[in-house]
Structures are given as structure tokens and as C-alpha cells.
XYZ file of C-alpha atoms in Angstrom:
590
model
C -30.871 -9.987 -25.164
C -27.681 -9.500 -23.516
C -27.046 -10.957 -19.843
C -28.833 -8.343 -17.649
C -25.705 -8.368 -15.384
C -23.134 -7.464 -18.487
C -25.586 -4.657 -19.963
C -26.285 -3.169 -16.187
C -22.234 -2.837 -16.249
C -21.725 -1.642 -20.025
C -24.415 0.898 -18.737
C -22.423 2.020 -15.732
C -19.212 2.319 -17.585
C -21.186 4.624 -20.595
C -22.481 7.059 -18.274
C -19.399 6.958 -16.516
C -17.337 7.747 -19.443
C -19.748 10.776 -20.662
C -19.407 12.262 -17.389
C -15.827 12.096 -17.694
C -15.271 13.552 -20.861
C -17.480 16.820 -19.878
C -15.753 17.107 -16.306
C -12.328 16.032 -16.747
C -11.729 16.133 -20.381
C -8.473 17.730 -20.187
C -6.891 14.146 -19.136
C -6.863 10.166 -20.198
C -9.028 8.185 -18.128
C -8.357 4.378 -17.456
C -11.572 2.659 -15.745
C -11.829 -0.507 -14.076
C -14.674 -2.748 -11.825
C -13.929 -4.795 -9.066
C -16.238 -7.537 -7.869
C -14.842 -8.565 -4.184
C -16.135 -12.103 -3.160
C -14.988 -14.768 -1.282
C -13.751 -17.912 -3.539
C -11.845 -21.079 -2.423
C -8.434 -21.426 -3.131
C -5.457 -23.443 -1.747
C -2.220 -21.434 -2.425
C -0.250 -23.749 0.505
C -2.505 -27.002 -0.533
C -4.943 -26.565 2.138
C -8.567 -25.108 0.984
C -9.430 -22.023 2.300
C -11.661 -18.537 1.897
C -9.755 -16.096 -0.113
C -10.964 -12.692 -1.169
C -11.090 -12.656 -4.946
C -11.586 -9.787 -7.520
C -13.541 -10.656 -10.343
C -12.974 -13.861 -9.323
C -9.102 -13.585 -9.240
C -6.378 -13.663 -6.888
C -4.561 -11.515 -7.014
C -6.534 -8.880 -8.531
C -5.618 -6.962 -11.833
C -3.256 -4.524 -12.159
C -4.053 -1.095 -12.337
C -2.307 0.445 -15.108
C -2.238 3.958 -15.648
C -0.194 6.929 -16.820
C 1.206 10.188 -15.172
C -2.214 12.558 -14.557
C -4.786 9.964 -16.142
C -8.185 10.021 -13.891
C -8.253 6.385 -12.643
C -11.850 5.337 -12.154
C -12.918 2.155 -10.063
C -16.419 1.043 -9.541
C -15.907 -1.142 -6.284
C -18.662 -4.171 -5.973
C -18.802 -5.312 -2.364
C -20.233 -8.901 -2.521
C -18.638 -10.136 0.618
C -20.459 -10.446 4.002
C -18.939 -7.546 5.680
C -17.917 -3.678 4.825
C -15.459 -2.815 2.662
C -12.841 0.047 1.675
C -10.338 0.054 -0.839
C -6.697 2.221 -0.074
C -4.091 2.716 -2.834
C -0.847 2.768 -0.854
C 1.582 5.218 -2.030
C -1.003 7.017 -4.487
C -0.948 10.623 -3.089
C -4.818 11.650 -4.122
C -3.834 15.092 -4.671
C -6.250 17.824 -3.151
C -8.677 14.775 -2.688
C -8.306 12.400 0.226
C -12.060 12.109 -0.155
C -10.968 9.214 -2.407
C -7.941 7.627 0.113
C -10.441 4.707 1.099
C -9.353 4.330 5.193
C -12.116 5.380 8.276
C -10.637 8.285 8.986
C -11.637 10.006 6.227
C -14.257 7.405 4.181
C -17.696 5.495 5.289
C -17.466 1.902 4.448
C -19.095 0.334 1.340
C -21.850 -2.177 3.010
C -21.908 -5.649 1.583
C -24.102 -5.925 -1.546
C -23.267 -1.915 -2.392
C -21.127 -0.877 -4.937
C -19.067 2.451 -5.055
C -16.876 4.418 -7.841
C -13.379 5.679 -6.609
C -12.408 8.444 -9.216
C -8.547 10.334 -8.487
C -5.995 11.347 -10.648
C -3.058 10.195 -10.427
C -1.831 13.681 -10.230
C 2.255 14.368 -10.843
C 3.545 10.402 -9.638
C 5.761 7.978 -11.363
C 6.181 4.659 -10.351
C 5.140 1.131 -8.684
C 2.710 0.745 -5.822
C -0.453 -1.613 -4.923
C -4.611 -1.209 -3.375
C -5.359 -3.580 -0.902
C -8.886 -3.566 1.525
C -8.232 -1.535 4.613
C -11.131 -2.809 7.042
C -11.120 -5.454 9.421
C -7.850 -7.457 8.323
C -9.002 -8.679 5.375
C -5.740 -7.743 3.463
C -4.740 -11.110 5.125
C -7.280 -13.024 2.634
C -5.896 -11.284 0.044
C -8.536 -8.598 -2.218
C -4.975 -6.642 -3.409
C -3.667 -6.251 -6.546
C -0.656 -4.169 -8.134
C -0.853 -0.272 -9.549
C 1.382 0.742 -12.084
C 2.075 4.858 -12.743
C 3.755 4.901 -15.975
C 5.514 8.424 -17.158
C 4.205 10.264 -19.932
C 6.136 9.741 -22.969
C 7.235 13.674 -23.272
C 9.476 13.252 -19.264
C 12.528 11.110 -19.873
C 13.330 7.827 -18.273
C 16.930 7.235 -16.390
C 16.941 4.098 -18.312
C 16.054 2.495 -21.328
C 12.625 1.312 -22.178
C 12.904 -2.615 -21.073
C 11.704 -5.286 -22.569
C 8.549 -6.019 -19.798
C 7.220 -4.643 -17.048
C 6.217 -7.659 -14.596
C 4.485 -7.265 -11.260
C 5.225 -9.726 -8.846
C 3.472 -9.709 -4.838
C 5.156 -11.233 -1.955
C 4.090 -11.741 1.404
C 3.265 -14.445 4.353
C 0.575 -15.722 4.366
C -1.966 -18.075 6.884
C -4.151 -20.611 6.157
C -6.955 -19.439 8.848
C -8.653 -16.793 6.675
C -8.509 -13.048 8.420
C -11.824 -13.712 9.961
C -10.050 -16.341 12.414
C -7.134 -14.264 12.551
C -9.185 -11.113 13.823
C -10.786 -13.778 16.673
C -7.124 -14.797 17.305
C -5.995 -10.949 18.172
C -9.283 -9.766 20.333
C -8.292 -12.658 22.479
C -5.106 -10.852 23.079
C -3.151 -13.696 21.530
C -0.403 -13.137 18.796
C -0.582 -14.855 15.416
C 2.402 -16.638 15.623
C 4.580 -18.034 12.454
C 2.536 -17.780 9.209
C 2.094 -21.178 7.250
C 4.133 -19.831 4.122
C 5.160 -17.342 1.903
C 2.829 -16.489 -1.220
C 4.183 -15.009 -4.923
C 1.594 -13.513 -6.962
C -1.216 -15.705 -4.734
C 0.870 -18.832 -5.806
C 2.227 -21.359 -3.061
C 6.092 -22.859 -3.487
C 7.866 -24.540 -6.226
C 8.528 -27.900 -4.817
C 12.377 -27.413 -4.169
C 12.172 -29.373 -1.250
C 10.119 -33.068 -1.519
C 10.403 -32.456 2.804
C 9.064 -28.747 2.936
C 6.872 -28.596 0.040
C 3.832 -30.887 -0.184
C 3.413 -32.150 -3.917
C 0.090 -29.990 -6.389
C 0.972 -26.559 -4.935
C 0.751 -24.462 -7.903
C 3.825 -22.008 -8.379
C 4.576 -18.541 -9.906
C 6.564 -18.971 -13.194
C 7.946 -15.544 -15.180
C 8.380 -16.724 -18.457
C 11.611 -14.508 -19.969
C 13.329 -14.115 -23.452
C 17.260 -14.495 -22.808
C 19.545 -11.624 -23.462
C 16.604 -8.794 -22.433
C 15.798 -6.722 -19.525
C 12.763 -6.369 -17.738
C 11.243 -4.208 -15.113
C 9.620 -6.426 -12.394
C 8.008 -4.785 -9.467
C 8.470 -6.293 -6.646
C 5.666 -4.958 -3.694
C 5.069 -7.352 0.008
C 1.804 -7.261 0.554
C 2.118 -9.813 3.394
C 0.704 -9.600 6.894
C 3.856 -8.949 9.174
C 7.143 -10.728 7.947
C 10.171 -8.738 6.076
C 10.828 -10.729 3.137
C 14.315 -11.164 1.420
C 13.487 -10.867 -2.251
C 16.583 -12.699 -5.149
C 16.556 -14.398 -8.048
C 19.066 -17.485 -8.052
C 22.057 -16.233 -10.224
C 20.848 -12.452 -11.371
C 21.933 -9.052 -10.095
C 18.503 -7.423 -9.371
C 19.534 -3.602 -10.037
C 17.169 -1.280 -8.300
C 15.650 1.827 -10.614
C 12.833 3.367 -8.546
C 10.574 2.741 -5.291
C 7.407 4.203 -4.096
C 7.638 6.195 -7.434
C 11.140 7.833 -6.637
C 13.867 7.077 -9.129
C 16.706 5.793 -7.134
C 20.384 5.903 -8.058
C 20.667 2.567 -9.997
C 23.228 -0.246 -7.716
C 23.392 -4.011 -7.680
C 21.488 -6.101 -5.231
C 22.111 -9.375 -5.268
C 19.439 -9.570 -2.603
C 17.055 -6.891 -1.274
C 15.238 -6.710 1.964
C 11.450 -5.488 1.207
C 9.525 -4.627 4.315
C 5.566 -4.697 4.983
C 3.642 -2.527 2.452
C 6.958 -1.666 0.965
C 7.697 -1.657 -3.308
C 10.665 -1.579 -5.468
C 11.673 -1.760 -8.829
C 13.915 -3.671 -10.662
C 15.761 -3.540 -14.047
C 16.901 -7.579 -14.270
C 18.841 -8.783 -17.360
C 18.590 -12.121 -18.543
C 22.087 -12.806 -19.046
C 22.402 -16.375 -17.840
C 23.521 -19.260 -19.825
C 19.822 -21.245 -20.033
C 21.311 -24.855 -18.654
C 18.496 -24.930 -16.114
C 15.837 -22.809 -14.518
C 15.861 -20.427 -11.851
C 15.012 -19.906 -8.192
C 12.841 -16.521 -7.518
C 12.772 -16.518 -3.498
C 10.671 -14.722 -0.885
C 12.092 -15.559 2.380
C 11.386 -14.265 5.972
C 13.775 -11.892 7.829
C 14.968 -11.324 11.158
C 13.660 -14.748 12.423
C 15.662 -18.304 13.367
C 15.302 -19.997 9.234
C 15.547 -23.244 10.828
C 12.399 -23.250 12.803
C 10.795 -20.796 9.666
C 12.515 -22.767 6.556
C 8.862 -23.367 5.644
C 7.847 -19.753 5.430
C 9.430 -19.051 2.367
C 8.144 -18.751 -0.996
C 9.716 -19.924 -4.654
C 8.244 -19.347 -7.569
C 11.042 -19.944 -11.410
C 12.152 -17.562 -14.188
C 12.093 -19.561 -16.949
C 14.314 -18.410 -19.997
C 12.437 -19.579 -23.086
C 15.436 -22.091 -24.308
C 15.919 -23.015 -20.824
C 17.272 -26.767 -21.027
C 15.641 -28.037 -17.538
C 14.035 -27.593 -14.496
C 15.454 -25.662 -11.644
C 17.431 -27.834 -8.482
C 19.786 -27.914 -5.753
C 19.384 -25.479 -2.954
C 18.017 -22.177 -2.538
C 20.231 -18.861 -2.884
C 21.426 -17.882 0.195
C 19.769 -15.343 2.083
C 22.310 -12.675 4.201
C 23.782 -14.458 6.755
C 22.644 -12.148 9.776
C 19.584 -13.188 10.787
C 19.891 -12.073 14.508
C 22.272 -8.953 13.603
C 20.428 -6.005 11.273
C 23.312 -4.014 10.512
C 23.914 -5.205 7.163
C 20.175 -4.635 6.432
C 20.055 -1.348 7.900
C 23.141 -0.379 5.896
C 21.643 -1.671 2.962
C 18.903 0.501 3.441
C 20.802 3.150 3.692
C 22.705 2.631 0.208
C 19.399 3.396 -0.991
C 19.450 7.067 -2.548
C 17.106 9.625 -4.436
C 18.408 9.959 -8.009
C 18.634 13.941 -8.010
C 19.514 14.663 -11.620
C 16.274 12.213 -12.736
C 13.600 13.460 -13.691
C 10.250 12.074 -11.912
C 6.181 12.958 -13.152
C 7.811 16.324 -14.332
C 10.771 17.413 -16.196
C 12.619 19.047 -13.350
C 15.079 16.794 -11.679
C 14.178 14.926 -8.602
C 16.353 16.797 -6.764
C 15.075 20.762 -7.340
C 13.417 20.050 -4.217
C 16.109 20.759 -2.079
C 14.517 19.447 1.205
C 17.810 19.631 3.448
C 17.483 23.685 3.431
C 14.099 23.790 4.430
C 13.211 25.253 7.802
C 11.514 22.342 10.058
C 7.913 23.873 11.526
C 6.750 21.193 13.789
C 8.260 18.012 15.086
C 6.786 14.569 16.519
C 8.500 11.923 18.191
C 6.377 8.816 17.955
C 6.703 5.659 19.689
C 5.582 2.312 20.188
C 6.035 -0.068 22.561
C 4.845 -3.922 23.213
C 1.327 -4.662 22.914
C -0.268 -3.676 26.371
C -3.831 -3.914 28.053
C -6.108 -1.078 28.097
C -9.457 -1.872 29.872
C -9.067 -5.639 29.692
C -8.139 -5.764 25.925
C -5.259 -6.123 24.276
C -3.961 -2.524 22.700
C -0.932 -1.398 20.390
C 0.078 1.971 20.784
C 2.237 5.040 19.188
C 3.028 7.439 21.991
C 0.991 5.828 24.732
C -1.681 6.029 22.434
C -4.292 3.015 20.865
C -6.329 4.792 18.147
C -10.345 4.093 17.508
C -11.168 4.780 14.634
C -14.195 7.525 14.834
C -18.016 6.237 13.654
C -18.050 9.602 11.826
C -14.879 10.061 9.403
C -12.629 12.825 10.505
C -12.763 14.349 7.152
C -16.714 13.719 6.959
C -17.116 15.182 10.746
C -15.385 18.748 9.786
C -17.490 19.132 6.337
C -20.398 18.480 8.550
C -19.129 20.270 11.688
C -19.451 17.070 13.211
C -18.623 17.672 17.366
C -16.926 15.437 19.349
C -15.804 13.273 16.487
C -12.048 13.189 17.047
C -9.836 15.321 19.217
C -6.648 17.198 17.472
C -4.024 16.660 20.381
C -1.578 14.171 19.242
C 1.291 14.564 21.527
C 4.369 15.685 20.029
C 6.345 13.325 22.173
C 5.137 10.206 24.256
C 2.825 10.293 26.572
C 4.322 9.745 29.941
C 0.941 8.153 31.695
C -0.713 5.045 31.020
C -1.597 4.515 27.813
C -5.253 5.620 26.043
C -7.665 4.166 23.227
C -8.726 7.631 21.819
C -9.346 9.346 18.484
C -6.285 11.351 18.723
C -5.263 13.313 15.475
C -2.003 15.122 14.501
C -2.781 18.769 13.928
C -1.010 19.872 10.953
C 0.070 23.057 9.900
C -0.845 23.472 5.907
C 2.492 24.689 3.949
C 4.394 23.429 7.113
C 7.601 21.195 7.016
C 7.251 18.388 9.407
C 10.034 15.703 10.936
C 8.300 12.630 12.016
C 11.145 10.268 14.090
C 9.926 6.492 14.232
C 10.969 5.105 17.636
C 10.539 1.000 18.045
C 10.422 -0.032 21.078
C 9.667 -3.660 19.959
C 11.533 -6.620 19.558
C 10.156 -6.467 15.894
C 11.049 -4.744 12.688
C 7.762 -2.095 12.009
C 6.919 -0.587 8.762
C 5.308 3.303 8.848
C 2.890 4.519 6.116
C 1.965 7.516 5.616
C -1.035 8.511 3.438
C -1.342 11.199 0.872
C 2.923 12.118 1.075
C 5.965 11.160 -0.482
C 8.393 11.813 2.301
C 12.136 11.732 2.764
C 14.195 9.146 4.670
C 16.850 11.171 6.203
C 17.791 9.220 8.576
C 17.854 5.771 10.989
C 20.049 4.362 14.236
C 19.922 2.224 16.891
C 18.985 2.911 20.348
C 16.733 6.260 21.394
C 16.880 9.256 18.811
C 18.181 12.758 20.491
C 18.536 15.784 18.807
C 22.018 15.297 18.501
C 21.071 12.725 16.028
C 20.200 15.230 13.402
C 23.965 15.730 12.807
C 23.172 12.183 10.699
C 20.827 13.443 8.586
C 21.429 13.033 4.827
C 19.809 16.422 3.740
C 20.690 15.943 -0.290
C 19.788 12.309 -1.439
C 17.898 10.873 0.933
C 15.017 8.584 -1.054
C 10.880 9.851 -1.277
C 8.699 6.869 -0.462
C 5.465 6.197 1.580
C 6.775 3.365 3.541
C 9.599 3.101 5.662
C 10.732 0.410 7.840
C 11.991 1.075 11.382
C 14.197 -1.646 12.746
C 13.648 -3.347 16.127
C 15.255 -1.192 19.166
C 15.919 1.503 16.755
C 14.748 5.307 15.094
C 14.028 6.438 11.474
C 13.684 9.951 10.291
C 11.621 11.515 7.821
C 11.255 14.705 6.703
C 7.198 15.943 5.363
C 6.300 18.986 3.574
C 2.370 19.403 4.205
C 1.615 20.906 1.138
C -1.727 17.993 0.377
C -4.630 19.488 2.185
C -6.797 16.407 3.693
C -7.107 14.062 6.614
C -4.165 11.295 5.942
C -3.841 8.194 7.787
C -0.540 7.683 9.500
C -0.238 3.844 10.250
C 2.342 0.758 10.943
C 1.720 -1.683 7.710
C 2.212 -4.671 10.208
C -1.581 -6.018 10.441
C -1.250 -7.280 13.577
C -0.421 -3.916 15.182
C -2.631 -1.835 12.734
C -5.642 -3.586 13.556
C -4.872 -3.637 17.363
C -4.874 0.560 17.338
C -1.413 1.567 16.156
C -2.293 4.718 14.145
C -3.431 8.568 13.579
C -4.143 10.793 11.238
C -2.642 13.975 9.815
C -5.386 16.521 9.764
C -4.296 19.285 7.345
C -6.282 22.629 6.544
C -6.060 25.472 4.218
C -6.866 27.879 6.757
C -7.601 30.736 3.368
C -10.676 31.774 2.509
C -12.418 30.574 -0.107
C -9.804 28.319 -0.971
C -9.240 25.974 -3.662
C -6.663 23.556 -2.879
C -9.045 20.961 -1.914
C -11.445 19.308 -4.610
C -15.195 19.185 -3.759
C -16.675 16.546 -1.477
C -17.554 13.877 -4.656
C -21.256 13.305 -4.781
C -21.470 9.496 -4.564
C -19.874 10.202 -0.545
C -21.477 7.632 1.692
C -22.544 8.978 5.405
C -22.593 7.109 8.336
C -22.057 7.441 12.082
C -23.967 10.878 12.952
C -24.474 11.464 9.679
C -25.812 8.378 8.835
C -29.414 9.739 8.073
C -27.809 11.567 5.393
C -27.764 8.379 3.162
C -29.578 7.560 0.661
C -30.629 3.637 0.298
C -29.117 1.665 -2.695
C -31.585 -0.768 -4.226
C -29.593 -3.814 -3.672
C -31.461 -6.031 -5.955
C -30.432 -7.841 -8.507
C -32.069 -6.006 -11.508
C -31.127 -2.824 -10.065
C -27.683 -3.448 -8.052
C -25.486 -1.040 -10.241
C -25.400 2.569 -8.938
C -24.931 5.611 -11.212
C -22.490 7.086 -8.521
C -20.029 10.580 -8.770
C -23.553 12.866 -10.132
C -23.895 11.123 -12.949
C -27.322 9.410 -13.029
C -28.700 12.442 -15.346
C -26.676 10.546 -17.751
C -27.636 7.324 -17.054
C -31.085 8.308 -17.547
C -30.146 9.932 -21.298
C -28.574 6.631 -22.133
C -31.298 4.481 -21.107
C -33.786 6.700 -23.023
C -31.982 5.918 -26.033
C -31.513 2.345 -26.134
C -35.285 2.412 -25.546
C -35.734 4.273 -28.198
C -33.424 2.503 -30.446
């Protein structure tokens, strides 16, 4: 007989697959599992706990289609609770499936749970990373990939790959250590390097690099162009993303086509993604440099933190040598970033998911409803512990999900007064939420107050970057807007001492999580939640509550035990145990 362990998941995938095609038969599905457990692994030659799925790091690469139903059966085999969010992916009338507290209870270890979303109307290049208790500093992320449908044209021509590539900084304490480090109020000072695709340095330097790191290599044909999606999945550090020699020319980010203009570098931020369209045009003498280097910090004390992994044309003639590519030479000035940012524009006459162009949404004419100036400041201390803030606010996150709590009429769970502009007291840890109207058209202005460059997230949304300055936004800034082109993303960076602008239209009914992608600052309480609500009857813009939700908190009676044992540890989750059942009768029977 089969290993038990292979049939219980051949079982799990059948019965998921039956139930598909009778409830959502209309579109492809694309299914995946994910085992999470902790493996050792030295990415900067130093042994350490990394969080591996199916025993990988990084994890696979979702790949999916425009509209497919993406289905992931989550295995949580790590010694702590678990959620899985899909940055950028909008989960359409279903933030049921979003994976943060707000609006999900955790998986426990040894449980397993089945995400199942469409991937409704989105182009583009994003990644999933765990959203609980740092752990995204371990690793457990991988890339997700929204191809178009064949039918809605592309503003380019098909290329000859499609490479993801992750970037970010990266410790050698695991994020258990790092979590001890930030509850005793301390900062996590400099990481220990810079990882590409979970890979440590090419040894450029015999000084900086110790000898047996293993290195990224992108293997390329010469004379073709590929799409390589570049996403920084790091902890807190802006990275500087080139390849030694090559124009990188940017095509889409955050699944917006962008107008297409040569980089020969490009700043990607925390939790940010970008495309890029990179033609191997170089004569193949040598190898070449692909570097991930910090931002906004003194390179000589950080020339470690910086990662290098080779493109490698196929008739290369040698190994790649001789310095690095220079990163921009302003590494205590951001004007040249924030200017480069701003080059950044929403290809209008594209076409995105749909065949309309990108720009039939004309944004810059619609009427703002509601407005919120947020703000952080430095870390501060709110009875005795160390707090980050937006508005003079440190979230906790509720032991009953917001979304959860109102399905349940839940009291007491969260409180819906957000201020609109910062709280002029001292500060508060409280499970403040942004009311939101539904069909409204909110501006959200980023204020940093820090001495560090912040990156906001927004869950659920695809909003527009209108705007960003230096020093305190007024509303005399608006006369800076860009109202036509301004790019649609999820993740927008917010220099130090500076605003950004974005303009929202609440049109995804939900509870979405509002956050800074900078770890340290995330876990430490700087976030809220968008609660949005179709206030019509018997309305349909929201899908059902799926029937695999876990409950916890107050409604944690609600729950039914899983039978974490190993003959029995797969569970037929999203109402589809009836089938389970079928199937099992027949291979009895057979």
C-alpha cells in the first residue's frame, strides 16, 4: 500500500477538487499544500532555524491566472500558531480568507487549514508570507504570480521567462530571539546580510564573504528577455535592486502596468514588488553581478549587508569579478529616491485583469468622502513596554477577530473610533478600527515622523499614489496631487521626515488590515483595520463565512477539535467531508 501520509493527501486534494467543480465550476482552479516546519539552514554560513515549506526555502511559487480559485491546504507543523497573508491579493468580497488577526483565528500547531479565494479581476506579481509573531523573519514566504488570461492583451511581448527572485535582510538569531530582543524594548540593530531567493552572497569579496555560502544563480539564454519579479520580503531595510551592466525596464508592480522606463537601479521598499522586462544583450566575456543592497544607511559600516547572487548567460566565458555596481550615491540625501519614485506612473491606455484600459478609472474626478491623517512617531513606552504607534495609537490585536466578533455580534471586541487626525494626548494600546464608509472614496496621508524610511500596506485595495513631500502635509499640499497617472499598488513607502498620499475607493466589503511592512514596528503595535459594511439589506457583496472558519477568543467554544493524530491529521475542511466520505467508500469498495 501506498505511504499512509501520501494517500491521506491524494484524499484531501480529491474531495477537494469534487467540491470545486460543483461550487465553483465556472472557473480554473490551481491547488497547492504547504507543510510549515522548522529545518536548519545556513544562508550567511552560520546554522540556524528557518521556517521551511515542504521542506523548502523559499517556498513555491504560487502560480495562477486572472479569476482561477487558488486553493491552499496550510499544514502547521511548527511549535506555535500560524496564519498565512497574500500581500497585494485583494480577496474580493472575502476577507474571510486575508489570513491576519483582525479578521482570522490562528491555525494551532499540528492543525491544518484550506485557504480557498479567487483571484478575482488582478494581474500581476506579489508574495504570502506568515503574519503571526515575526516569523516572516525565519522566512515561511514564497512568491505569487497572477498571470492575464490569454483573451486581455499584454503592453509587451510575451518574454522569454518569467523568474521570481526575493530580496531582503536577513538575521541569523531566528524570529523567536528577535521577538525576545523587541519586548525588551531594545531595537534589532544591523541585520547580518542580505538574502536572494533564501541564498547568502556570491563571494565577491574574499574580506566580506566567508568561503561555502551558497549563492542565487539565474541561468539566461543571450539575446532574450525575461520577466523577473523582483519582491523584498526582508525585515526592515530598503534594498537597491541592479544587475551589473543591464537596464532593468520596469513593466508592472503590485499588479498595475506601469509606463515602461529604464532603471539602471531601482529602490524596492519593505513588502514592496516590481516587475521587470531585462534583455540579455551583453557580450558573454564574464558573468554578472545581481545586487541587493541596503538604503538610506552609512555602506561603510553596512558593506556586509548586501546580497549578490550572478546571471549567467549560457556561453558566458567566466566567472563574474571586480567590484560591485554602484549603488546611487545619496545615501544620507533621499531626493533622488523620492524622485525616482515619483517617475513611477500608471500605464492608462493598458489594459489590466480586464479589457478596459487602466486608466477608465478616472480617480482624480472623484469626490473625496472621508479623510485620515495618520502618523507615527518614535517608538515610545506605554505602561512600561515599549509601543509603536500611528496617531498616538499602539494597536492589540483583539482575541476575537473583528470580522469574527460582528458575524457573532461579538461586544466589546474592538472599538470603531480611529481618529481622523492624531491624537493629541498620550499615546494608547487599544483595538482601534477605521470606520469605513462602503462605496466611499477615502485619502489616507502617511506622515513619518521617524528617522526611518516606513512602508504602508493596505489589505484588500489597490490604491493610488498621488502624492509624497517632505516635512508635515497641509491641505495646501493637495495642489501636488497627480490626479491622472498616479500608480495602483498595495505598498507604498513613506520616506523619513516626510508624507505620502493615497487615494482608496472602498468598494471591497470586509475588515482589512492597514499596517507598516517594517517588522519591527508591525509587531510592536503599528496598525488598524479598515472595517467596511454594506449597510443594504440582504446584501450580497460579501461571500458567506467559509465553513472550515476556526473560532477562538469568545467564541472559542464554537470549535470543533481536529484529531491531530497521525492516521487522521488531514482535515476535510471548506464543507466538504460529505465528499470525503463518498470517496473513501469507494476505494473500499474497489
Amino acid at each position: 500500500m501506498a505511504d499512509s501520509s501520501a494517500f491521506r493527501y491524494s484524499l484531501l486534494f480529491v474531495c477537494i477538487s469534487l467540491f470545486l467543480s460543483f461550487a465553483l465550476a465556472e472557473d480554473p482552479t490551481v491547488s497547492y499544500k504547504f507543510e510549515y516546519t522548522y529545518i536548519t539552514a545556513s544562508p550567511l554560513g552560520v546554522p540556524q532555524q528557518v521556517i521551511a515549506i515542504n521542506g523548502k526555502f523559499p517556498g513555491p511559487t504560487i502560480n495562477s491566472t486572472t479569476n482561477n480559485n487558488v486553493v491552499v491546504n496550510v499544514r502547521n507543523k511548527l511549535d506555535e500558531n500560524l496564519l498565512i497573508t497574500w500581500a497585494g491579493i485583494q480577496q474580493k468580497r472575502s476577507s474571510w480568507q486575508d489570513g491576519v488577526l483582525g479578521t482570522n483565528c490562528p491555525i494551532p500547531p499540528k492543525w491544518n487549514w484550506t485557504y480557498n479565494f479567487q483571484v478575482k479581476d488582478q494581474i500581476g506579481s506579489y508574495f504570502y508570507f506568515p503574519s503571526l509573531n515575526f516569523q516572516r523573519a525565519s522566512g515561511g514566504f514564497g512568491g505569487f504570480i497572477i498571470n492575464p488570461r490569454s483573451v486581455i492583451p499584454t503592453p509587451f511581448d510575451n518574454p522569454a521567462g518569467d523568474i521570481v527572485v526575493l530580496i531582503g535582510d536577513w538575521y541569523i538569531r531566528n524570529h523567536t530571539d528577535l521577538r525576545k530582543t523587541l519586548d525588551a524594548g531594545k531595537a534589532l540593530g544591523m541585520p547580518d546580510g542580505v538574502l536572494i531567493n533564501g541564498k547568502g552572497p556570491y563571494r565577491y569579496n574574499d574580506t566580506l564573504v566567508p568561503d561555502n555560502i551558497d549563492h542565487e544563480t539565474i541561468n539566461v539564454e543571450p539575446g532574450k528577455t525575461y520577466r523577473i519579479r523582483v519582491s523584498n520580503v526582508g525585515v526592515s531595510t530598503s534594498l537597491n535592486f541592479r544587475i551589473q551592466n543591464h537596464n532593468l525596464l520596469l513593466a508592472e508592480t503590485e499588479g498595475s502596468y506601469t509606463v515602461q522606463q529604464n532603471y539602471t537601479s531601482l529602490d524596492i521598499h519593505v513588502g514592496q514588488s516590481y516587475s521587470f522586462l531585462i534583455t540579455m544583450d551583453q557580450n558573454a566575456s564574464s558573468d554578472y553581478y545581481i545586487v541587493a543592497s541596503a538604503r538610506f544607511v552609512n555602506e561603510s559600516t553596512w558593506r556586509r549587508v548586501t546580497g549578490v547572487g550572478i546571471l549567467h548567460y549560457s556561453n558566458s566565458k567566466g566567472k563574474a569579478s571586480g567590484p560591485l555596481p554602484d549603488p546611487p550615491q545619496d545615501q544620507f540625501d533621499n531626493t533622488f529616491s523620492m524622485n525616482q519614485a515619483r517617475s513611477i506612473r500608471w500605464n492608462v491606455s493598458a489594459s489590466g485583469a480586464r479589457p478596459n484600459p487602466q486608466g477608465s478609472f478616472r480617480y482624480g474626478s472623484i469626490n473625496v468622502t472621508e479623510v485620515y491623517l495618520i502618523k507615527n512617531t518614535p517608538w515610545v513606552t506605554i505602561n512600561g513596554k515599549t509601543r509603536a504607534t500611528l496617531s498616538g495609537i499602539s494597536f492589540v490585536n483583539p482575541t476575537t477577530p473583528i470580522r469574527l466578533a460582528d458575524q457573532y455580534k461579538v461586544k466589546g471586541a474592538y472599538k470603531l473610533d480611529f481618529p481622523t487626525t492624531p491624537l493629541t494626548g498620550p499615546p494608547k494600546m487599544e483595538t482601534s478600527v477605521i470606520n469605513g464608509t462602503y462605496r466611499g472614496f477615502m485619502e489616507v496621508i502617511f506622515q513619518n515622523n521617524e528617522t526611518k524610511m516606513h512602508s504602508y500596506h493596505v489589505d484588500g485595495y489597490a490604491f493610488f499614489v498621488v502624492g509624497m513631500g517632505y516635512g508635515e502635509w497641509t491641505n495646501d499640499s493637495r495642489g501636488t496631487y497627480n490626479k491622472w497617472d498616479g500608480i495602483a499598488r498595495s505598498t507604498t513607502q513613506v520616506y523619513p521626515g516626510a508624507w505620502t498620499a493615497v487615494l482608496i475607493s472602498l468598494d471591497n466589503v470586509g475588515v482589512w488590515n492597514l499596517r507598516t511592512e517594517n517588522l519591527d514596528s508591525w509587531y510592536l503595535g503599528q496598525e488598524t483595520y479598515i472595517r467596511i459594511v454594506n449597510p443594504e439589506i440582504n446584501n450580497k457583496t460579501e461571500l458567506p463565512m467559509p465553513d472550515n472558519a476556526l473560532f477562538c477568543g469568545a467564541l472559542s467554544r464554537m470549535q470543533t477539535p481536529q484529531d491531530t493524530s497521525p492516521a487522521t491529521s488531514v482535515v476535510f475542511s471548506g464543507g466538504c467531508g460529505w465528499v470525503a466520505a463518498v470517496v473513501m467508500m469507494m476505494m473500499v469498495l474497489m
